[in-house]
PDB file of C-alpha atoms in Angstrom:
ATOM      1  CA  MET A 219      97.258  84.325  97.872  1.00 68.00           C
ATOM      2  CA  ASP A 220      96.726  84.000  94.118  1.00 83.00           C
ATOM      3  CA  GLN A 221      98.622  86.686  92.153  1.00 86.00           C
ATOM      4  CA  ASN A 222      95.689  87.479  89.846  1.00 90.00           C
ATOM      5  CA  PHE A 223      93.400  87.923  92.849  1.00 92.00           C
ATOM      6  CA  LEU A 224      96.031  90.102  94.519  1.00 92.00           C
ATOM      7  CA  LYS A 225      96.389  92.301  91.414  1.00 93.00           C
ATOM      8  CA  GLN A 226      92.617  92.741  91.214  1.00 93.00           C
ATOM      9  CA  ALA A 227      92.455  93.593  94.931  1.00 93.00           C
ATOM     10  CA  CYS A 228      95.213  96.186  94.408  1.00 93.00           C
ATOM     11  CA  TRP A 229      93.326  97.751  91.495  1.00 94.00           C
ATOM     12  CA  ASN A 230      90.183  97.921  93.612  1.00 94.00           C
ATOM     13  CA  SER A 231      92.168  99.555  96.436  1.00 93.00           C
ATOM     14  CA  MET A 232      94.016 102.076  94.244  1.00 94.00           C
ATOM     15  CA  ASN A 233      94.693 105.394  96.099  1.00 91.00           C
ATOM     16  CA  LYS A 234      93.444 103.906  99.375  1.00 93.00           C
ATOM     17  CA  TYR A 235      95.400 103.457 102.602  1.00 94.00           C
ATOM     18  CA  VAL A 236      96.345  99.772 102.812  1.00 95.00           C
ATOM     19  CA  GLY A 237      98.671  97.438 104.628  1.00 95.00           C
ATOM     20  CA  ILE A 238     100.821  94.860 102.858  1.00 95.00           C
ATOM     21  CA  GLN A 239     102.399  91.853 104.490  1.00 95.00           C
ATOM     22  CA  THR A 240     105.268  90.149 102.721  1.00 94.00           C
ATOM     23  CA  ASN A 241     106.218  86.471 102.748  1.00 94.00           C
ATOM     24  CA  ASP A 242     109.056  87.115 105.207  1.00 94.00           C
ATOM     25  CA  GLY A 243     106.634  88.598 107.784  1.00 93.00           C
ATOM     26  CA  GLN A 244     107.304  92.314 107.299  1.00 95.00           C
ATOM     27  CA  SER A 245     104.345  94.711 107.266  1.00 95.00           C
ATOM     28  CA  HIS A 246     104.211  98.021 105.406  1.00 94.00           C
ATOM     29  CA  ASP A 247     101.421 100.559 105.200  1.00 94.00           C
ATOM     30  CA  GLY A 248     100.766 103.344 102.710  1.00 94.00           C
ATOM     31  CA  PHE A 249      98.718 104.428  99.732  1.00 95.00           C
ATOM     32  CA  ILE A 250      98.764 102.366  96.555  1.00 95.00           C
ATOM     33  CA  ALA A 251     100.367 104.765  94.089  1.00 95.00           C
ATOM     34  CA  HIS A 252     101.040 102.547  91.065  1.00 95.00           C
ATOM     35  CA  ILE A 253     100.388  99.027  89.836  1.00 95.00           C
ATOM     36  CA  ASP A 254     102.034  97.366  86.876  1.00 93.00           C
ATOM     37  CA  GLU A 255     102.373  93.804  85.652  1.00 91.00           C
ATOM     38  CA  ASN A 256     104.898  92.672  88.281  1.00 93.00           C
ATOM     39  CA  TYR A 257     104.925  95.264  91.065  1.00 95.00           C
ATOM     40  CA  VAL A 258     102.718  97.275  93.387  1.00 95.00           C
ATOM     41  CA  THR A 259     104.104 100.641  94.527  1.00 96.00           C
ATOM     42  CA  LEU A 260     103.197 102.091  97.920  1.00 95.00           C
ATOM     43  CA  ALA A 261     103.504 105.761  98.841  1.00 94.00           C
ATOM     44  CA  ILE A 262     104.561 105.473 102.485  1.00 92.00           C
ATOM     45  CA  PRO A 263     104.040 108.572 104.683  1.00 88.00           C
ATOM     46  CA  SER A 264     107.165 110.017 106.255  1.00 83.00           C
ATOM     47  CA  ASN A 265     108.261 112.817 108.582  1.00 72.00           C
ATOM     48  CA  GLU A 266     111.747 112.901 107.090  1.00 67.00           C
ATOM     49  CA  VAL A 267     113.226 116.376 106.671  1.00 61.00           C
ATOM     50  CA  LEU A 268     114.885 117.182 103.354  1.00 57.00           C
ATOM     51  CA  THR A 269     118.284 118.753 103.770  1.00 55.00           C
ATOM     52  CA  GLY A 270     119.574 121.433 101.487  1.00 51.00           C
ATOM     53  CA  LYS A 271     121.090 124.844 101.486  1.00 50.00           C
ATOM     54  CA  THR A 272     118.928 127.917 101.545  1.00 47.00           C
ATOM     55  CA  SER A 273     120.105 131.257 100.363  1.00 47.00           C
ATOM     56  CA  GLU A 274     119.567 134.005 102.919  1.00 51.00           C
ATOM     57  CA  ASN A 275     119.829 136.699 100.252  1.00 50.00           C
ATOM     58  CA  SER A 276     117.306 135.052  97.966  1.00 50.00           C
ATOM     59  CA  MET A 277     113.968 136.745  97.419  1.00 52.00           C
ATOM     60  CA  SER A 278     112.473 133.537  96.014  1.00 50.00           C
ATOM     61  CA  ARG A 279     109.961 132.135  98.520  1.00 50.00           C
ATOM     62  CA  GLN A 280     107.536 130.440  96.159  1.00 55.00           C
ATOM     63  CA  PHE A 281     108.074 127.047  97.793  1.00 57.00           C
ATOM     64  CA  GLY A 282     108.160 128.231 101.379  1.00 56.00           C
ATOM     65  CA  PHE A 283     111.942 128.363 101.746  1.00 55.00           C
ATOM     66  CA  HIS A 284     113.329 130.790 104.262  1.00 58.00           C
ATOM     67  CA  PRO A 285     116.326 130.588 106.600  1.00 61.00           C
ATOM     68  CA  GLY A 286     115.958 127.741 109.053  1.00 59.00           C
ATOM     69  CA  PHE A 287     113.104 126.047 107.214  1.00 58.00           C
ATOM     70  CA  PHE A 288     113.434 122.891 105.167  1.00 58.00           C
ATOM     71  CA  PRO A 289     110.460 121.291 103.450  1.00 61.00           C
ATOM     72  CA  ARG A 290     109.339 117.912 104.686  1.00 62.00           C
ATOM     73  CA  ARG A 291     109.205 114.963 102.377  1.00 67.00           C
ATOM     74  CA  ARG A 292     105.652 113.730 102.660  1.00 83.00           C
ATOM     75  CA  PHE A 293     105.939 110.297 101.027  1.00 89.00           C
ATOM     76  CA  PHE A 294     108.585 107.938  99.819  1.00 90.00           C
ATOM     77  CA  PHE A 295     107.812 105.241  97.288  1.00 94.00           C
ATOM     78  CA  ARG A 296     108.548 101.548  97.697  1.00 95.00           C
ATOM     79  CA  ARG A 297     107.911  98.808  95.136  1.00 96.00           C
ATOM     80  CA  PHE A 298     106.895  95.287  96.098  1.00 96.00           C
ATOM     81  CA  PRO A 299     106.942  92.355  93.647  1.00 95.00           C
ATOM     82  CA  PHE A 300     103.629  90.489  93.577  1.00 94.00           C
ATOM     83  CA  PRO A 301     105.171  87.032  94.272  1.00 93.00           C
ATOM     84  CA  PHE A 302     106.532  88.320  97.615  1.00 94.00           C
ATOM     85  CA  VAL A 303     103.255  89.854  98.856  1.00 94.00           C
ATOM     86  CA  SER A 304     101.302  87.460 101.066  1.00 93.00           C
ATOM     87  CA  SER A 305      98.327  89.651 102.044  1.00 93.00           C
ATOM     88  CA  LEU A 306      96.710  93.023 101.448  1.00 93.00           C
ATOM     89  CA  PHE A 307      94.340  94.693 103.893  1.00 93.00           C
ATOM     90  CA  LEU A 308      92.579  98.051 104.145  1.00 93.00           C
ATOM     91  CA  LEU A 309      93.457 100.359 107.023  1.00 91.00           C
ATOM     92  CA  PRO A 310      91.490 103.308 108.429  1.00 89.00           C
ATOM     93  CA  PHE A 311      92.893 106.711 107.585  1.00 78.00           C
ATOM     94  CA  PHE A 312      91.988 109.758 109.633  1.00 75.00           C
ATOM     95  CA  ILE A 313      92.920 113.341 108.872  1.00 64.00           C
TER      96      ILE A 313
END
């Protein structure tokens, strides 16, 4: 796929749920979060739990911290160089 065509397709699909296939056959899906001259960045959904210490004596609960609760990391970002992307396709996203 032509790199200029791929960049234009990425700009048209900005903030949409897409799939990307690389030249080595791997497939990744996520939201297009950023595009620059050489890379496209996907925000890939995750169920990963962030680990950290919570203070049981703390009265600060503005972010939902309480004993036994750790916030979930919703997305992690991954950059793909345009020369290594072979195809881009839209995927359905349901809430």
